[in-house]
Coordinates of C-alpha atoms and ligand atoms in Angstrom, one line a residue:
M2 CA 25.4 -2.6 5.7
G3 CA 26.3 -1.5 2.1
E4 CA 28.0 1.7 1.0
K5 CA 26.8 4.3 -1.5
A6 CA 27.6 7.7 -2.8
A7 CA 25.4 10.6 -1.6
P8 CA 24.5 13.4 -4.1
N9 CA 27.3 15.5 -2.6
G10 CA 29.8 12.8 -3.5
E11 CA 30.5 11.6 0.0
I12 CA 30.3 7.9 0.7
Y13 CA 27.7 7.0 3.3
T14 CA 26.7 3.7 4.9
M15 CA 23.2 2.4 4.1
P16 CA 20.7 2.8 6.8
T17 CA 20.2 -0.2 9.1
F18 CA 17.2 -2.3 8.0
V19 CA 16.3 -5.0 10.4
K20 CA 13.9 -7.9 10.2
R21 CA 13.4 -7.9 13.9
P22 CA 14.3 -5.0 16.3
T23 CA 17.6 -5.8 18.0
L24 CA 16.4 -4.2 21.3
S25 CA 13.2 -4.7 23.3
V26 CA 12.9 -1.1 24.2
Y27 CA 13.7 2.2 22.3
D28 CA 13.8 5.8 23.4
Y29 CA 11.7 6.8 20.4
I30 CA 9.4 4.7 18.3
I31 CA 8.2 6.4 15.1
V32 CA 5.2 4.8 13.3
G33 CA 5.3 5.6 9.5
S34 CA 8.4 6.7 7.5
G35 CA 6.8 9.3 5.2
S36 CA 7.5 13.0 4.8
A37 CA 7.4 13.5 8.6
G38 CA 8.6 10.1 9.9
S39 CA 11.8 10.1 7.8
V40 CA 12.7 13.7 9.0
L41 CA 12.1 12.7 12.7
A42 CA 14.2 9.6 12.4
A43 CA 17.1 11.5 11.0
R44 CA 16.9 14.4 13.4
L45 CA 16.3 12.4 16.6
T46 CA 19.3 10.2 15.9
E47 CA 21.6 13.2 15.6
D48 CA 21.8 12.8 19.4
K49 CA 23.8 9.6 19.5
S50 CA 22.5 8.6 22.8
N51 CA 19.0 8.1 21.4
K52 CA 17.9 4.7 20.3
V53 CA 15.3 5.1 17.6
L54 CA 13.0 2.5 15.8
L55 CA 11.3 3.6 12.6
I56 CA 8.4 1.3 11.7
E57 CA 7.0 1.3 8.1
A58 CA 4.1 -0.8 6.9
G59 CA 5.3 -0.6 3.3
A60 CA 8.3 -2.1 1.5
S61 CA 11.7 -0.7 0.5
D62 CA 11.7 2.3 -1.9
R63 CA 14.7 1.0 -3.9
N64 CA 12.8 0.8 -7.2
I65 CA 13.9 2.5 -10.4
F66 CA 10.5 4.0 -11.1
I67 CA 10.4 5.6 -7.6
Q68 CA 13.8 7.0 -8.1
M69 CA 13.3 8.3 -11.7
P70 CA 11.2 11.4 -11.4
A71 CA 9.5 10.8 -14.8
G72 CA 8.4 7.3 -13.7
L73 CA 6.1 8.7 -11.1
G74 CA 3.0 7.1 -12.6
I75 CA 4.3 3.6 -12.2
P76 CA 4.6 3.2 -8.4
L77 CA 1.3 5.0 -8.1
M78 CA -0.4 2.2 -10.0
K79 CA 1.0 -0.5 -7.7
D80 CA -0.8 -1.9 -4.6
R81 CA 2.7 -2.6 -3.3
Y82 CA 3.4 1.1 -3.0
N83 CA 0.0 2.8 -2.7
W84 CA -2.7 2.3 -0.1
K85 CA -5.3 3.4 -2.8
F86 CA -7.9 4.7 -0.4
F87 CA -11.3 5.9 -1.6
A88 CA -13.2 8.6 0.3
E89 CA -17.0 8.2 0.8
I90 CA -19.2 9.4 -2.0
E91 CA -19.9 13.1 -1.8
H92 CA -23.5 14.1 -1.2
F93 CA -23.8 16.1 -4.4
T94 CA -22.9 13.4 -6.9
D95 CA -24.6 10.3 -8.2
S96 CA -21.2 8.8 -8.8
T97 CA -20.7 5.2 -7.6
E98 CA -17.2 5.9 -6.1
G99 CA -15.9 8.6 -3.8
P100 CA -12.7 10.6 -4.6
Y101 CA -9.6 8.4 -5.1
T102 CA -7.1 9.1 -2.4
P103 CA -3.7 7.6 -3.1
R104 CA -1.2 7.4 -0.1
G105 CA 2.4 6.1 -0.1
R106 CA 2.8 2.6 1.4
V107 CA 6.6 2.4 1.1
L108 CA 9.7 3.8 2.8
G109 CA 9.4 7.6 2.4
G110 CA 5.6 7.3 2.4
S111 CA 3.7 9.6 0.1
S112 CA 7.0 11.5 -0.7
S113 CA 8.1 8.4 -2.6
I114 CA 5.1 8.4 -4.9
N115 CA 4.1 12.0 -5.1
G116 CA 4.5 14.6 -7.8
M117 CA 7.6 16.3 -6.3
N118 CA 6.2 19.8 -6.6
W119 CA 8.0 21.8 -3.9
V120 CA 5.7 24.4 -2.5
R121 CA 5.7 26.0 1.0
G122 CA 2.3 27.7 1.2
N123 CA 1.7 31.3 2.0
R124 CA 3.1 33.3 4.9
A125 CA -0.5 34.3 5.9
D126 CA -1.3 30.6 6.4
Y127 CA 1.2 30.3 9.3
D128 CA 0.4 33.7 10.7
H129 CA -3.2 32.5 10.8
W130 CA -2.1 29.4 12.8
S131 CA -0.4 31.8 15.2
D132 CA -3.5 34.1 15.4
C133 CA -5.5 31.0 16.5
G134 CA -3.2 30.5 19.5
L135 CA -0.3 28.5 18.0
T136 CA 2.0 31.4 18.7
N137 CA 5.2 29.5 17.7
W138 CA 3.9 28.7 14.3
S139 CA 3.8 32.1 12.7
Y140 CA 5.6 32.4 9.3
A141 CA 8.6 34.0 11.0
H142 CA 8.9 30.9 13.3
C143 CA 8.4 28.4 10.4
L144 CA 10.7 30.1 7.9
P145 CA 14.0 29.0 9.5
Y146 CA 12.7 25.4 9.4
F147 CA 11.7 25.6 5.8
K148 CA 15.2 26.9 5.2
R149 CA 16.8 24.2 7.3
S150 CA 15.0 21.5 5.2
E151 CA 16.2 22.5 1.8
N152 CA 19.3 22.9 -0.4
C153 CA 18.1 25.3 -3.1
G154 CA 20.4 26.5 -5.8
H155 CA 18.3 29.6 -6.6
G156 CA 16.5 32.3 -4.8
D157 CA 17.2 34.9 -2.1
S158 CA 18.9 33.4 0.9
A159 CA 16.7 35.5 3.2
Y160 CA 14.0 33.0 2.1
R161 CA 15.8 29.9 0.7
G162 CA 17.8 27.3 2.4
K163 CA 21.2 26.6 0.9
N164 CA 22.6 23.6 2.9
G165 CA 19.6 21.4 4.0
P166 CA 18.9 17.8 3.2
T167 CA 16.3 18.2 0.4
N168 CA 17.6 19.3 -3.0
V169 CA 15.3 21.7 -4.8
I170 CA 15.7 22.7 -8.4
K171 CA 13.7 24.7 -10.9
A172 CA 12.1 23.2 -14.0
E173 CA 13.3 24.4 -17.4
A174 CA 9.8 24.5 -18.9
S175 CA 11.2 24.6 -22.4
N176 CA 8.3 22.8 -24.0
P177 CA 6.4 25.3 -26.3
L178 CA 3.1 24.5 -24.5
F179 CA 4.7 25.5 -21.1
Q180 CA 6.0 28.7 -22.7
A181 CA 2.5 29.4 -24.0
F182 CA 1.0 28.9 -20.6
I183 CA 3.5 31.4 -19.1
Q184 CA 2.7 33.9 -21.9
A185 CA -1.1 33.3 -21.7
S186 CA -0.9 33.9 -17.9
N187 CA 0.9 37.2 -18.6
E188 CA -1.7 38.2 -21.1
Y189 CA -4.4 37.4 -18.5
G190 CA -2.6 39.7 -16.0
L191 CA -0.4 37.4 -14.0
A192 CA 3.3 38.4 -13.8
L193 CA 6.1 35.8 -13.9
N194 CA 7.2 35.0 -10.4
N195 CA 10.8 33.8 -10.3
D196 CA 10.4 32.2 -6.8
H197 CA 6.9 31.4 -5.6
N198 CA 8.6 30.0 -2.4
G199 CA 10.3 33.3 -1.7
A200 CA 9.0 36.8 -0.9
S201 CA 5.7 36.4 -2.8
Q202 CA 3.7 33.5 -3.9
I203 CA 1.4 35.1 -6.5
G204 CA 1.9 34.8 -10.3
V205 CA 2.8 32.3 -12.9
H206 CA 6.0 30.3 -12.3
K207 CA 8.3 27.5 -13.4
T208 CA 7.8 24.8 -10.9
Q209 CA 10.3 23.8 -8.3
R210 CA 10.9 20.1 -7.6
N211 CA 12.7 18.0 -5.0
V212 CA 15.2 16.2 -7.3
A213 CA 18.9 15.6 -6.6
N214 CA 21.3 14.6 -9.4
G215 CA 18.3 13.4 -11.5
I216 CA 16.8 11.3 -8.6
R217 CA 13.6 11.8 -6.7
H218 CA 14.6 13.4 -3.4
S219 CA 11.9 11.9 -1.3
A220 CA 12.1 12.4 2.4
S221 CA 13.6 8.9 2.8
Q222 CA 16.3 9.6 0.1
A223 CA 17.2 13.0 1.5
Y224 CA 17.0 12.2 5.2
L225 CA 17.8 8.5 5.5
Y226 CA 20.1 7.6 2.6
D227 CA 21.9 10.8 1.8
Q228 CA 23.1 11.3 5.4
P229 CA 26.0 10.1 7.4
D230 CA 25.5 6.6 9.0
K231 CA 23.2 6.5 11.9
P232 CA 24.0 3.4 14.0
N233 CA 21.4 4.4 16.6
L234 CA 18.5 4.1 14.0
E235 CA 16.8 0.8 13.0
I236 CA 14.3 0.6 10.3
L237 CA 11.7 -2.1 10.3
L238 CA 9.9 -2.4 6.9
E239 CA 6.8 -4.3 6.0
T240 CA 5.7 -4.0 9.6
R241 CA 2.3 -2.6 10.6
C242 CA 1.6 -1.1 13.9
T243 CA -1.7 -2.6 15.0
A244 CA -2.2 -1.3 18.5
I245 CA -0.8 0.9 21.2
E246 CA -0.6 -0.3 24.8
F247 CA -0.9 2.2 27.7
S248 CA -0.2 2.4 31.4
G249 CA -2.3 5.3 32.5
A250 CA -1.4 8.4 30.5
D251 CA 1.8 6.8 29.2
A252 CA 2.1 4.9 25.9
V253 CA 4.3 1.9 26.8
K254 CA 4.3 -0.5 23.9
V255 CA 3.4 -0.8 20.2
H256 CA 1.9 -4.0 18.9
L257 CA 3.3 -4.9 15.5
N258 CA 2.6 -7.4 12.7
R259 CA 5.4 -8.3 10.3
R260 CA 4.4 -10.7 7.5
G261 CA 1.8 -12.3 9.7
E262 CA 3.9 -12.5 12.8
N263 CA 2.8 -10.5 15.9
F264 CA 5.2 -9.1 18.5
S265 CA 5.5 -5.9 20.6
I266 CA 8.2 -3.4 21.4
E267 CA 8.5 -1.1 24.4
V268 CA 9.0 2.6 24.3
A269 CA 10.9 4.3 27.1
G270 CA 10.6 7.9 25.7
E271 CA 8.1 9.1 23.1
L272 CA 5.8 7.2 20.8
I273 CA 5.3 9.3 17.6
L274 CA 2.6 8.5 15.1
S275 CA 3.6 9.7 11.7
A276 CA 1.3 7.4 9.8
G277 CA -0.3 10.2 7.8
A278 CA -3.6 12.1 7.9
I279 CA -5.7 8.9 7.2
Q280 CA -3.9 6.4 9.4
S281 CA -2.6 8.4 12.4
P282 CA -6.2 9.2 13.5
Q283 CA -7.1 5.6 12.8
L284 CA -4.4 4.4 15.2
L285 CA -5.7 6.8 17.9
M286 CA -9.3 5.6 17.4
L287 CA -8.1 1.9 17.6
A288 CA -6.5 2.9 21.0
G289 CA -9.9 4.3 22.2
I290 CA -8.9 7.9 21.7
G291 CA -11.7 9.5 19.7
D292 CA -15.3 10.4 19.7
A293 CA -17.1 8.2 22.3
N294 CA -20.3 8.0 20.2
M295 CA -18.4 6.7 17.2
L296 CA -16.4 4.3 19.3
A297 CA -19.6 2.9 20.8
D298 CA -20.5 1.5 17.4
T299 CA -17.2 -0.6 17.4
E300 CA -16.0 -3.0 20.0
I301 CA -13.4 -0.5 21.2
S302 CA -13.6 0.8 24.8
V303 CA -13.1 4.5 25.2
R304 CA -9.8 5.5 26.7
Q305 CA -10.3 9.2 26.2
H306 CA -13.3 11.0 24.6
M307 CA -11.8 13.2 22.0
P308 CA -14.3 14.3 19.3
G309 CA -11.6 16.2 17.5
V310 CA -9.8 13.0 16.3
G311 CA -10.9 12.6 12.7
S312 CA -12.8 15.8 12.5
N313 CA -11.5 18.8 10.6
L314 CA -10.5 16.8 7.5
Q315 CA -9.3 19.1 4.8
D316 CA -8.0 18.8 1.2
H317 CA -7.6 20.9 -1.9
P318 CA -10.4 20.0 -4.2
A319 CA -9.3 20.0 -7.9
W320 CA -10.5 20.0 -11.4
C321 CA -8.6 18.7 -14.5
F322 CA -9.0 20.8 -17.7
D323 CA -8.2 18.6 -20.6
Y324 CA -7.1 20.0 -24.0
G325 CA -6.1 18.3 -27.2
V326 CA -3.1 19.7 -29.2
T327 CA -3.2 20.7 -32.9
N328 CA 0.5 19.6 -33.4
S329 CA 1.0 16.3 -31.6
H330 CA 4.8 17.0 -31.5
D331 CA 4.2 19.8 -29.0
S332 CA 2.9 17.2 -26.4
L333 CA 5.2 15.2 -24.3
A334 CA 3.1 12.1 -25.2
S335 CA 4.8 12.2 -28.7
K336 CA 8.1 11.4 -26.9
L337 CA 6.7 8.4 -25.0
S338 CA 6.5 5.8 -27.7
Y339 CA 8.1 2.5 -26.9
F340 CA 11.4 3.6 -28.3
G341 CA 11.0 7.1 -26.9
R342 CA 10.6 5.7 -23.4
L343 CA 13.6 3.4 -24.0
K344 CA 15.7 6.4 -25.0
I345 CA 14.5 8.4 -21.9
G346 CA 15.3 5.5 -19.7
M347 CA 18.8 4.9 -21.1
E348 CA 19.6 8.6 -20.9
W349 CA 18.5 8.7 -17.3
L350 CA 20.3 5.5 -16.3
L351 CA 23.6 6.5 -17.9
A352 CA 23.7 10.2 -17.4
K353 CA 20.7 11.2 -15.1
R354 CA 19.7 13.7 -17.8
G355 CA 16.9 14.3 -20.2
L356 CA 13.1 13.9 -19.8
G357 CA 13.7 11.2 -17.1
I358 CA 14.6 13.9 -14.5
S359 CA 11.3 15.8 -15.0
N360 CA 8.2 15.3 -12.8
H361 CA 6.2 16.5 -15.9
F362 CA 4.6 19.4 -13.9
E363 CA 6.9 22.2 -15.2
V364 CA 4.7 25.3 -14.9
G365 CA 2.0 26.5 -12.5
A366 CA 0.4 29.6 -11.1
F367 CA -1.1 31.0 -7.9
L368 CA -4.0 33.4 -8.3
C369 CA -5.9 35.7 -6.0
L370 CA -9.6 35.9 -7.1
T371 CA -11.0 37.8 -4.1
E372 CA -10.1 41.3 -3.0
N373 CA -6.9 40.2 -1.1
E374 CA -3.8 40.5 -3.3
T375 CA -1.3 38.3 -1.6
I376 CA -3.0 35.1 -0.5
P377 CA -3.9 32.8 -3.4
D378 CA -7.3 31.3 -3.7
V379 CA -6.4 29.1 -6.5
Q380 CA -3.4 27.0 -7.8
M381 CA -2.8 25.8 -11.3
E382 CA -0.4 22.9 -12.2
C383 CA 0.2 22.0 -15.8
I384 CA 1.4 18.9 -17.6
A385 CA 2.1 18.8 -21.4
M386 CA 0.2 15.6 -22.1
K387 CA -3.2 14.1 -21.4
G388 CA -2.5 11.5 -18.7
D389 CA -5.0 9.5 -16.7
F390 CA -3.2 8.1 -13.6
A391 CA -6.1 5.8 -12.5
P392 CA -5.5 3.2 -9.7
E393 CA -5.9 0.4 -12.2
G394 CA -3.5 1.8 -14.9
I395 CA -2.1 4.7 -16.8
T396 CA -3.2 6.0 -20.2
I397 CA -1.2 8.8 -21.9
E398 CA -2.3 10.7 -25.0
P399 CA -1.2 13.8 -26.8
G400 CA -2.7 16.9 -25.1
Y401 CA -2.3 19.4 -22.3
Q402 CA -3.8 19.3 -18.8
C403 CA -4.2 22.0 -16.2
F404 CA -5.2 21.0 -12.6
T405 CA -6.9 23.9 -11.0
S406 CA -7.4 23.6 -7.2
L407 CA -8.9 25.6 -4.4
Q408 CA -6.2 26.8 -1.9
R409 CA -8.2 28.1 1.0
P410 CA -11.3 25.8 1.2
T411 CA -13.5 26.4 4.2
S412 CA -15.4 23.1 4.0
R413 CA -14.5 20.5 6.6
G414 CA -14.9 16.7 6.3
K415 CA -14.4 13.9 8.8
L416 CA -12.8 10.5 9.2
W417 CA -14.0 7.6 11.4
I418 CA -13.7 3.9 11.8
E419 CA -16.4 1.2 11.8
S420 CA -14.3 -1.7 12.8
A421 CA -11.7 -2.6 15.5
D422 CA -9.8 -4.4 12.9
P423 CA -6.6 -2.4 12.2
T424 CA -6.3 -3.8 8.7
K425 CA -9.7 -2.3 7.7
A426 CA -9.3 1.1 6.0
P427 CA -10.9 4.0 7.9
K428 CA -13.9 5.8 6.4
F429 CA -13.7 9.4 5.4
Q430 CA -15.7 12.0 3.6
F431 CA -14.2 15.3 2.4
N432 CA -17.6 17.2 2.3
Y433 CA -16.2 19.3 -0.5
L434 CA -17.9 22.6 -1.5
S435 CA -20.2 22.7 1.4
T436 CA -19.7 26.4 2.1
H437 CA -20.8 29.5 0.1
Y438 CA -17.2 30.7 -0.2
D439 CA -16.0 27.4 -1.7
Q440 CA -18.9 27.4 -4.2
D441 CA -18.3 31.0 -5.2
I442 CA -14.6 30.6 -5.5
T443 CA -15.0 27.4 -7.5
I444 CA -17.0 29.3 -10.2
A445 CA -14.4 32.1 -10.2
A446 CA -11.6 29.5 -10.5
I447 CA -13.2 27.8 -13.4
K448 CA -13.8 31.1 -15.2
A449 CA -10.2 32.2 -14.5
T450 CA -8.8 28.9 -15.9
R451 CA -11.0 29.3 -19.1
E452 CA -9.8 32.9 -19.5
I453 CA -6.1 31.9 -19.4
F454 CA -6.8 29.2 -22.0
Q455 CA -8.5 31.7 -24.3
Q456 CA -5.5 34.1 -24.5
P457 CA -3.8 34.8 -27.9
A458 CA -0.6 33.1 -26.7
W459 CA -2.1 29.7 -27.4
N460 CA -2.2 30.7 -31.0
G461 CA -4.2 27.7 -32.2
R462 CA -2.0 25.2 -30.4
L463 CA -4.9 23.6 -28.4
T464 CA -8.2 22.2 -29.4
P465 CA -11.3 23.0 -27.4
E466 CA -11.4 21.7 -23.8
L467 CA -12.6 18.1 -24.0
S468 CA -15.2 18.0 -21.3
G469 CA -17.1 21.0 -22.6
V470 CA -16.6 23.4 -19.6
H471 CA -15.7 26.3 -22.0
Q472 CA -19.2 26.2 -23.5
L473 CA -21.0 26.6 -20.2
K474 CA -22.7 30.0 -19.6
S475 CA -24.6 30.1 -16.4
N476 CA -23.0 29.9 -12.9
Q477 CA -25.4 27.1 -12.2
D478 CA -24.2 25.0 -15.2
I479 CA -20.6 25.7 -14.2
M480 CA -21.3 24.5 -10.6
Q481 CA -23.0 21.3 -12.0
W482 CA -19.8 20.7 -14.0
A483 CA -17.7 21.3 -10.9
Y484 CA -19.7 18.8 -8.9
A485 CA -19.5 16.2 -11.6
H486 CA -15.7 16.6 -12.2
I487 CA -14.3 17.2 -8.7
E488 CA -11.2 15.3 -7.7
S489 CA -8.8 15.3 -4.7
N490 CA -5.5 17.0 -5.2
Y491 CA -4.2 14.4 -2.8
H492 CA -3.6 16.7 0.2
P493 CA -5.7 15.3 3.1
C494 CA -4.8 16.8 6.4
G495 CA -6.0 18.2 9.7
T496 CA -7.5 15.1 11.2
C497 CA -5.5 15.5 14.5
R498 CA -5.1 19.2 14.5
M499 CA -2.8 21.1 16.8
G500 CA -4.5 23.7 19.0
T501 CA -5.3 25.0 22.4
D502 CA -9.2 24.7 22.3
D503 CA -11.3 21.8 23.4
E504 CA -11.6 20.3 19.9
A505 CA -7.8 20.3 19.3
V506 CA -6.1 16.9 19.5
T507 CA -2.5 17.9 20.1
D508 CA -0.6 20.8 21.6
E509 CA 1.7 22.9 19.5
A510 CA 4.5 20.2 19.6
G511 CA 2.2 17.4 18.4
K512 CA 1.7 16.0 21.9
V513 CA -1.8 14.4 22.2
H514 CA -3.7 16.3 24.9
G515 CA -4.1 14.2 28.1
F516 CA -1.1 11.9 27.4
N517 CA 2.5 12.2 28.6
N518 CA 4.5 10.7 25.7
L519 CA 2.2 10.2 22.8
R520 CA 2.6 12.5 19.7
V521 CA 1.2 12.8 16.3
V522 CA 3.6 14.5 13.8
D523 CA 2.5 14.5 10.2
A524 CA 0.0 16.2 8.0
S525 CA -2.7 15.3 10.5
I526 CA -1.8 18.0 12.8
I527 CA -2.1 20.9 10.3
P528 CA -4.8 23.1 11.8
S529 CA -5.9 24.8 8.5
I530 CA -4.7 23.8 5.1
P531 CA -2.0 26.0 3.6
A532 CA -2.0 27.3 0.0
G533 CA 0.3 24.7 -1.5
N534 CA 1.1 21.1 -1.9
L535 CA 1.9 19.5 1.5
N536 CA 5.2 17.7 1.2
A537 CA 7.6 20.6 2.0
I538 CA 5.1 21.8 4.6
T539 CA 5.0 18.4 6.4
I540 CA 8.8 18.2 6.3
M541 CA 9.0 21.7 7.9
I542 CA 6.5 20.6 10.6
A543 CA 8.7 17.6 11.4
E544 CA 11.9 19.6 11.4
K545 CA 10.4 22.1 13.9
I546 CA 8.9 19.5 16.3
A547 CA 12.2 17.5 16.2
D548 CA 13.9 20.4 17.9
S549 CA 11.2 20.4 20.6
L550 CA 11.5 16.6 21.1
L551 CA 15.3 17.0 21.5
G552 CA 14.8 19.8 24.0
L553 CA 16.7 22.2 21.8
P554 CA 15.9 25.9 21.6
A555 CA 13.8 26.7 18.6
L556 CA 15.6 28.4 15.7
E557 CA 15.3 32.1 15.9
A558 CA 12.3 33.6 14.2
E559 CA 13.2 35.4 10.9
Y560 CA 11.5 38.5 9.6
P561 CA 12.8 39.2 6.0
K562 CA 11.5 42.3 4.4
H563 CA 8.8 41.6 1.8
N564 CA 6.9 43.4 -0.9
Ligands
FAD629 C1 0.0 10.8 -5.6 C2 0.4 12.0 -4.7 C3 0.9 13.1 -5.3 C4 1.3 14.2 -4.5 N1 2.0 15.2 -5.1 C5 2.5 16.1 -4.3 C6 3.4 17.1 -4.8 O1 3.7 17.1 -6.0 N2 4.0 18.0 -3.9 C7 3.7 18.0 -2.6 O2 4.2 18.8 -1.9 N3 2.9 17.1 -2.1 C8 2.3 16.1 -2.9 N4 1.5 15.2 -2.3 C9 1.2 15.2 -0.9 C10 2.4 14.9 0.0 O3 3.2 13.9 -0.5 C11 1.8 14.4 1.4 O4 0.9 15.3 1.9 C12 2.9 14.2 2.4 O5 3.9 13.3 1.9 C13 2.2 13.6 3.7 O6 3.3 13.3 4.6 P1 2.9 12.5 5.9 O7 4.2 12.3 6.7 O8 1.8 13.1 6.6 O9 2.4 11.0 5.5 P2 3.0 9.9 4.5 O10 4.1 10.5 3.7 O11 1.8 9.5 3.7 O12 3.5 8.8 5.4 C14 2.8 8.0 6.2 C15 3.5 6.6 6.3 O13 3.0 5.8 7.3 C16 2.9 4.5 6.9 N5 1.9 3.8 7.8 C17 0.5 4.1 7.8 N6 -0.1 3.3 8.7 C18 0.9 2.6 9.3 C19 0.9 1.6 10.3 N7 -0.2 1.3 11.0 N8 2.1 1.0 10.7 C20 3.2 1.4 10.1 N9 3.3 2.3 9.1 C21 2.1 2.9 8.7 C22 2.5 4.6 5.5 O14 2.8 3.4 4.8 C23 3.4 5.8 5.0 O15 4.6 5.4 4.6 C24 1.1 14.1 -3.1 C25 0.6 13.0 -2.5 C26 0.2 11.9 -3.3 C27 -0.3 10.6 -2.7

């Protein structure tokens, strides 16, 4: 066990990594160390009598480009850290490939390769969950857990946590192109919102990011490393859970494969699947928990017919608006020459300062485009360069990009398996834009984005949008462009949703219906996708269910006054 300094200056012992579990039975076994799994491991081991095993298919996250926020494109490119899933091709396109769906395959999961935008969603999202029967998931019930998860130096303490594990800071957004976006949004009619994770979400904002002392504050960094030693937690890396063994309604064992070697470990208490929205439902299906018709096409015998497993797949569909810049010095790309990168790297290594601490997304906006005035239909996230973060490599050029995504899509996709082989990726299809609301709001979102980029604040700084969307006149042409350019915003969720109805997979504490000690706790259990990126939201979900697992009373609901 090594020692290291946590961001608060205290010296903590490194978490205990093992090559083989030291016990044959654990109180809690957690499969997957991502946003949810890392939180659960940390919270469940706060009770020193619990013996917890955290199993992660991926490798260690101790890599300089995972830790340096500006290096985010590099781990994303690597098979070592990214599962690199592809969804099935959407019905409306003649593309030969479905939407690219990266997922973290490393300690910290997707929180170790994501964009570090810290967003909580809208209060109405959680009140809707509550209205659908999940009465303990209203905004008032979730707020104390959002606050417990974060250490935020700004914002009203009625809304913001001041002592939690994840450090949240606000971007400076000093680049003239970011300043122009804020001003252009004002000219369009969006006011500057100083805290989109506070009382109101709407408006243009400087982004907030989970970074501590210049380092990515992934769930693993915040909850596993930057915490006091946890001798009752063992972490098993590069180990894949391949099967679950049952005795009646009890999960009793997990079957594991580590570097080709098979073995199994018993669970005395709860088995928690935190393998993410693509792989938690896969693990249930491999165990015979899923739609009986679908399982009939594999060699898997049905343990429990549950058509809800894998249905209800949701995501935020997105479009990238690409602009060139008239003065290349405005773009971040001008600072990324060989020597530029060397300078950024040295400044980051020596002082944890400079461009290295930025996640590049420094401004954004939430817009209402329907008659409601408080629940955003659309999010915009901007970056002051033209970057293509394709699975096979990164290209960076001078330019400016705005990612516009739908926040309340009503389309639902599904996920299924075609093989009993746990190493075969599951199949999934997002089924984007399959409802009238999604189609109408797509056209409105594209028009709103164009309007913002036509405001005087840009003052000749940008060249015309490169894919020609500004020239399109009819709604039909805009829709064709939308179909051709649609992307995932990397927020799959909802594939094992919580609920009380027949299609729901888990109860409101993530316990799989019909089983005594089997839980799913990750983005899979989200019933309807909130308006915002999912890392902070998944962390909140795990924080809240951890209390339930520990048998602790839930934190008291909070009702701050809001405008
Ligand atoms: C490229 C990218 C950018 C993103 N940007 C942002 C952003 O800026 N802000 C934001 O809020 N959200 C962002 N997200 C989304 C957010 O990070 C995820 O929604 C969130 O981390 C999901 O958490 P999770 O716990 O559900 O799953 P994950 O964090 O994905 O964790 C699942 C873990 O389970 C492991 N696993 C899977 N199967 C097995 C198995 N059989 N055995 C053992 N281990 C297994 C995986 O390797 C992984 O580590 C982004 C995501 C990606 C991929």
